[in-house]
Amino acid sequence: MIPSQVDDTLPELAPFLHAVQARRPDDGTWCEAWTVRDIVAHQAGTAEELARVLQAFLAGTPVETRGFEREAPYRRLSDPELWAAFLSRCEQLAEITAAAARDLSPDTEVIWTGRSVKVPFFAEHLREELILHRWDLTGDDRTAVQALDEPWMTEHSVVSVGRPLLARGSAGLDLGPDGRVEGRLRTPGTDDVVVTADADGTAIRRAAPEGPATIESDAAVRVLLLWGRRPADPSRWHSTAGPETLRRVRTLLSGY
């Protein structure tokens, strides 16, 4: 049973756990080259790092964020050990985010992966990871689509994560000194998400709808596209952009 504090902080944990338990550890997933076990190791490492960085800030001794090498110890664990470690790290994160909520203003800025984020980011980011990687396990089931469709998921992806989403894809583009890629991802009734890449770098922002969209979809699909994924049903998104424009935008959105 998930402790009530953890369930309150990470309401997406229970659906994620059920999805994991319905599969074998060595089953493949929609996350590139990762098995179910790889995803659990990734989530354990992420929960640990979020807790470590926030706890150090609370103690007045800030630390730099480690890279994905933090997952290596979890990958060496047995399946039962990994499962227990993951749950323990989620409990730890819930405790530390509760302490931060008591002791810090929600507008307090903390350095995470070289950029400033606010205190609520730390629980919210693991919630986002639980939703996204649950989709990697289940695909477009009702629970996944409803969670991805939540407005905060788009906001977190664009505002709280932002440019790191485009780093891998931009490296695969041959832009040259004058090259530029721009895409508008549109969900009717909401602001567009505009992504750009040129010789000066990348950018991602919300903007009022203007001109033709590069890709139009529902909000859930748009989140998947931002994270380098695509829904099982191709009819859930469409584009009037030419094939070369669409290819370049999809390359930019090729994964985090």
Tab-separated table of C-alpha atoms in Angstrom:
chain	number	residue	atom	x	y	z
A	1	MET	CA	0.000	0.000	0.000
A	2	ILE	CA	1.234	3.488	-0.850
A	3	PRO	CA	1.483	5.755	2.240
A	4	SER	CA	-1.098	8.550	2.174
A	5	GLN	CA	1.512	11.329	2.051
A	6	VAL	CA	3.144	9.734	-0.981
A	7	ASP	CA	-0.207	9.201	-2.687
A	8	ASP	CA	-1.162	12.839	-2.071
A	9	THR	CA	2.160	14.110	-3.422
A	10	LEU	CA	2.421	11.668	-6.337
A	11	PRO	CA	-1.138	10.685	-7.335
A	12	GLU	CA	0.190	9.196	-10.565
A	13	LEU	CA	2.335	6.659	-8.699
A	14	ALA	CA	-0.422	4.075	-8.196
A	15	PRO	CA	-1.416	3.896	-11.906
A	16	PHE	CA	2.259	3.639	-12.828
A	17	LEU	CA	2.833	0.794	-10.363
A	18	HIS	CA	-0.182	-1.109	-11.663
A	19	ALA	CA	1.106	-0.758	-15.227
A	20	VAL	CA	4.535	-2.076	-14.216
A	21	GLN	CA	3.070	-5.006	-12.290
A	22	ALA	CA	1.035	-6.043	-15.344
A	23	ARG	CA	4.241	-6.625	-17.321
A	24	ARG	CA	7.432	-8.632	-17.068
A	25	PRO	CA	10.613	-6.740	-16.139
A	26	ASP	CA	12.256	-7.637	-19.451
A	27	ASP	CA	9.283	-6.660	-21.643
A	28	GLY	CA	9.968	-3.969	-24.217
A	29	THR	CA	8.346	-0.527	-24.091
A	30	TRP	CA	7.703	2.450	-26.358
A	31	CYS	CA	10.670	4.247	-24.756
A	32	GLU	CA	13.577	3.758	-27.140
A	33	ALA	CA	15.596	0.609	-26.320
A	34	TRP	CA	14.288	0.432	-22.730
A	35	THR	CA	12.625	-2.490	-21.017
A	36	VAL	CA	10.147	-2.170	-18.159
A	37	ARG	CA	13.040	-2.711	-15.750
A	38	ASP	CA	15.029	0.104	-17.367
A	39	ILE	CA	12.124	2.473	-16.867
A	40	VAL	CA	11.841	1.600	-13.160
A	41	ALA	CA	15.599	2.166	-12.721
A	42	HIS	CA	15.269	5.510	-14.485
A	43	GLN	CA	12.380	6.533	-12.243
A	44	ALA	CA	14.261	5.511	-9.103
A	45	GLY	CA	17.282	7.561	-10.166
A	46	THR	CA	15.120	10.561	-11.003
A	47	ALA	CA	13.267	10.431	-7.680
A	48	GLU	CA	16.567	10.148	-5.806
A	49	GLU	CA	18.108	13.083	-7.644
A	50	LEU	CA	15.104	15.346	-7.207
A	51	ALA	CA	15.130	14.599	-3.479
A	52	ARG	CA	18.909	15.001	-3.185
A	53	VAL	CA	18.994	18.415	-4.869
A	54	LEU	CA	16.004	19.801	-2.951
A	55	GLN	CA	17.225	18.425	0.392
A	56	ALA	CA	20.657	19.980	-0.113
A	57	PHE	CA	19.055	23.334	-0.900
A	58	LEU	CA	16.940	23.094	2.258
A	59	ALA	CA	20.097	22.379	4.274
A	60	GLY	CA	21.837	25.441	2.827
A	61	THR	CA	24.428	23.362	0.963
A	62	PRO	CA	23.278	23.321	-2.698
A	63	VAL	CA	24.638	20.603	-4.966
A	64	GLU	CA	24.850	20.281	-8.738
A	65	THR	CA	22.507	17.923	-10.516
A	66	ARG	CA	24.056	14.620	-11.541
A	67	GLY	CA	23.479	13.151	-14.971
A	68	PHE	CA	21.903	9.839	-15.841
A	69	GLU	CA	24.879	7.960	-14.397
A	70	ARG	CA	22.839	8.162	-11.189
A	71	GLU	CA	20.771	5.253	-12.559
A	72	ALA	CA	23.676	2.805	-12.766
A	73	PRO	CA	23.430	1.488	-9.167
A	74	TYR	CA	19.746	0.723	-9.648
A	75	ARG	CA	20.374	-1.220	-12.836
A	76	ARG	CA	22.659	-3.567	-10.858
A	77	LEU	CA	19.953	-4.457	-8.324
A	78	SER	CA	17.805	-7.570	-8.453
A	79	ASP	CA	14.189	-7.048	-9.468
A	80	PRO	CA	12.836	-7.142	-5.863
A	81	GLU	CA	15.627	-4.819	-4.682
A	82	LEU	CA	14.933	-2.383	-7.503
A	83	TRP	CA	11.228	-2.341	-6.742
A	84	ALA	CA	11.842	-1.642	-3.059
A	85	ALA	CA	14.405	1.057	-3.849
A	86	PHE	CA	12.062	2.822	-6.239
A	87	LEU	CA	9.237	2.936	-3.685
A	88	SER	CA	11.660	4.123	-1.023
A	89	ARG	CA	12.915	6.967	-3.223
A	90	CYS	CA	9.341	8.065	-3.919
A	91	GLU	CA	8.642	8.157	-0.184
A	92	GLN	CA	11.809	10.151	0.393
A	93	LEU	CA	10.865	12.681	-2.275
A	94	ALA	CA	7.377	13.083	-0.780
A	95	GLU	CA	8.882	13.783	2.653
A	96	ILE	CA	11.360	16.342	1.353
A	97	THR	CA	8.861	18.167	-0.846
A	98	ALA	CA	6.511	18.381	2.157
A	99	ALA	CA	9.324	19.917	4.209
A	100	ALA	CA	10.100	22.360	1.401
A	101	ALA	CA	6.436	23.359	1.185
A	102	ARG	CA	6.500	24.166	4.909
A	103	ASP	CA	9.820	26.002	4.966
A	104	LEU	CA	10.082	27.753	1.611
A	105	SER	CA	7.965	30.058	-0.508
A	106	PRO	CA	6.658	28.282	-3.619
A	107	ASP	CA	8.416	31.006	-5.631
A	108	THR	CA	11.825	30.096	-4.207
A	109	GLU	CA	14.185	29.282	-7.063
A	110	VAL	CA	16.463	26.240	-6.970
A	111	ILE	CA	19.076	25.247	-9.550
A	112	TRP	CA	18.227	22.032	-11.415
A	113	THR	CA	20.323	20.899	-14.398
A	114	GLY	CA	21.830	24.356	-14.743
A	115	ARG	CA	18.578	26.309	-14.761
A	116	SER	CA	16.336	27.831	-12.104
A	117	VAL	CA	13.121	26.046	-11.182
A	118	LYS	CA	10.636	26.740	-8.413
A	119	VAL	CA	10.027	24.523	-5.416
A	120	PRO	CA	6.816	22.847	-6.715
A	121	PHE	CA	8.808	21.624	-9.732
A	122	PHE	CA	10.405	18.793	-7.746
A	123	ALA	CA	7.244	16.801	-7.055
A	124	GLU	CA	5.628	17.886	-10.308
A	125	HIS	CA	8.537	16.656	-12.390
A	126	LEU	CA	8.320	13.131	-11.033
A	127	ARG	CA	4.556	13.230	-11.580
A	128	GLU	CA	5.239	14.131	-15.218
A	129	GLU	CA	7.766	11.287	-15.488
A	130	LEU	CA	5.271	8.812	-14.030
A	131	ILE	CA	2.629	9.839	-16.588
A	132	LEU	CA	4.959	9.839	-19.578
A	133	HIS	CA	6.671	6.543	-18.764
A	134	ARG	CA	3.376	4.890	-17.903
A	135	TRP	CA	2.373	5.696	-21.486
A	136	ASP	CA	5.599	3.981	-22.567
A	137	LEU	CA	4.237	0.851	-20.876
A	138	THR	CA	0.577	0.999	-21.880
A	139	GLY	CA	0.265	3.166	-24.971
A	140	ASP	CA	-2.921	5.123	-25.560
A	141	ASP	CA	-5.176	3.669	-22.892
A	142	ARG	CA	-7.805	5.857	-21.241
A	143	THR	CA	-5.753	6.568	-18.115
A	144	ALA	CA	-2.734	7.643	-20.152
A	145	VAL	CA	-4.696	9.927	-22.471
A	146	GLN	CA	-6.560	11.602	-19.606
A	147	ALA	CA	-3.327	12.280	-17.701
A	148	LEU	CA	-1.449	13.578	-20.751
A	149	ASP	CA	-4.400	15.828	-21.586
A	150	GLU	CA	-4.147	17.764	-18.301
A	151	PRO	CA	-3.160	21.416	-18.989
A	152	TRP	CA	-0.393	21.303	-16.378
A	153	MET	CA	1.376	18.618	-18.400
A	154	THR	CA	1.787	20.994	-21.354
A	155	GLU	CA	2.766	23.818	-19.014
A	156	HIS	CA	5.361	21.693	-17.256
A	157	SER	CA	6.817	20.444	-20.524
A	158	VAL	CA	7.093	23.910	-22.079
A	159	VAL	CA	7.832	26.171	-19.121
A	160	SER	CA	9.471	23.955	-16.506
A	161	VAL	CA	11.453	21.665	-18.811
A	162	GLY	CA	11.622	23.733	-21.968
A	163	ARG	CA	14.781	23.819	-24.040
A	164	PRO	CA	16.264	20.492	-22.839
A	165	LEU	CA	13.433	18.818	-24.769
A	166	LEU	CA	15.004	20.082	-27.996
A	167	ALA	CA	18.675	19.397	-27.270
A	168	ARG	CA	18.869	15.909	-28.738
A	169	GLY	CA	16.845	16.743	-31.836
A	170	SER	CA	18.662	19.981	-32.641
A	171	ALA	CA	21.965	18.091	-32.626
A	172	GLY	CA	20.603	15.963	-35.473
A	173	LEU	CA	19.753	18.942	-37.693
A	174	ASP	CA	22.170	20.323	-40.264
A	175	LEU	CA	21.196	23.961	-39.804
A	176	GLY	CA	24.285	25.748	-41.126
A	177	PRO	CA	24.922	29.438	-40.372
A	178	ASP	CA	21.620	30.637	-41.877
A	179	GLY	CA	19.397	27.608	-41.322
A	180	ARG	CA	16.292	27.714	-39.159
A	181	VAL	CA	13.536	25.325	-38.150
A	182	GLU	CA	10.266	26.531	-36.675
A	183	GLY	CA	7.206	24.525	-35.803
A	184	ARG	CA	3.812	25.421	-34.378
A	185	LEU	CA	2.053	22.685	-32.442
A	186	ARG	CA	-1.613	23.596	-32.143
A	187	THR	CA	-4.418	22.314	-29.980
A	188	PRO	CA	-7.706	24.122	-30.704
A	189	GLY	CA	-8.779	26.434	-27.897
A	190	THR	CA	-5.280	26.827	-26.425
A	191	ASP	CA	-2.096	28.743	-27.166
A	192	ASP	CA	0.247	27.222	-29.711
A	193	VAL	CA	3.538	25.687	-28.622
A	194	VAL	CA	6.244	27.181	-30.843
A	195	VAL	CA	9.609	25.413	-31.165
A	196	THR	CA	12.580	26.884	-33.025
A	197	ALA	CA	16.187	25.976	-33.749
A	198	ASP	CA	18.853	28.000	-35.546
A	199	ALA	CA	22.565	28.687	-35.336
A	200	ASP	CA	22.059	30.581	-32.064
A	201	GLY	CA	20.314	27.719	-30.286
A	202	THR	CA	16.803	26.493	-29.553
A	203	ALA	CA	13.681	27.966	-27.999
A	204	ILE	CA	10.256	26.756	-26.921
A	205	ARG	CA	7.366	28.996	-25.906
A	206	ARG	CA	3.615	29.423	-25.765
A	207	ALA	CA	2.092	31.891	-28.216
A	208	ALA	CA	-1.323	32.914	-29.521
A	209	PRO	CA	-2.343	30.930	-32.620
A	210	GLU	CA	-1.103	32.650	-35.757
A	211	GLY	CA	-0.961	31.420	-39.322
A	212	PRO	CA	-1.017	27.728	-40.237
A	213	ALA	CA	-0.043	25.103	-37.690
A	214	THR	CA	2.776	22.690	-38.450
A	215	ILE	CA	0.979	19.962	-36.495
A	216	GLU	CA	-2.538	20.071	-35.072
A	217	SER	CA	-3.648	17.562	-32.443
A	218	ASP	CA	-5.319	17.164	-29.094
A	219	ALA	CA	-3.392	18.219	-25.990
A	220	ALA	CA	-2.371	14.672	-25.048
A	221	VAL	CA	-0.797	14.022	-28.445
A	222	ARG	CA	0.984	17.359	-28.323
A	223	VAL	CA	2.688	16.401	-25.070
A	224	LEU	CA	3.747	13.087	-26.597
A	225	LEU	CA	5.171	14.884	-29.638
A	226	LEU	CA	7.108	17.301	-27.423
A	227	TRP	CA	8.741	14.324	-25.718
A	228	GLY	CA	9.682	12.622	-28.981
A	229	ARG	CA	6.818	10.154	-29.032
A	230	ARG	CA	3.734	9.651	-31.196
A	231	PRO	CA	0.329	8.116	-30.518
A	232	ALA	CA	-0.593	4.674	-31.754
A	233	ASP	CA	-3.491	6.139	-33.747
A	234	PRO	CA	-2.064	8.453	-36.460
A	235	SER	CA	-5.495	10.015	-37.049
A	236	ARG	CA	-5.131	11.895	-33.756
A	237	TRP	CA	-2.816	14.431	-35.390
A	238	HIS	CA	-2.535	15.979	-38.815
A	239	SER	CA	-0.397	18.458	-40.723
A	240	THR	CA	-0.697	20.656	-43.781
A	241	ALA	CA	3.025	21.440	-43.740
A	242	GLY	CA	5.118	20.010	-46.524
A	243	PRO	CA	6.967	16.739	-45.916
A	244	GLU	CA	10.385	18.401	-45.562
A	245	THR	CA	9.137	20.957	-43.022
A	246	LEU	CA	7.370	18.231	-41.072
A	247	ARG	CA	10.459	16.003	-41.152
A	248	ARG	CA	12.662	18.761	-39.743
A	249	VAL	CA	10.224	19.673	-36.991
A	250	ARG	CA	9.810	16.006	-36.056
A	251	THR	CA	13.616	15.675	-35.971
A	252	LEU	CA	13.771	18.631	-33.590
A	253	LEU	CA	11.163	16.877	-31.440
A	254	SER	CA	12.989	13.574	-31.510
A	255	GLY	CA	13.300	12.967	-27.800
A	256	TYR	CA	14.680	13.919	-24.413
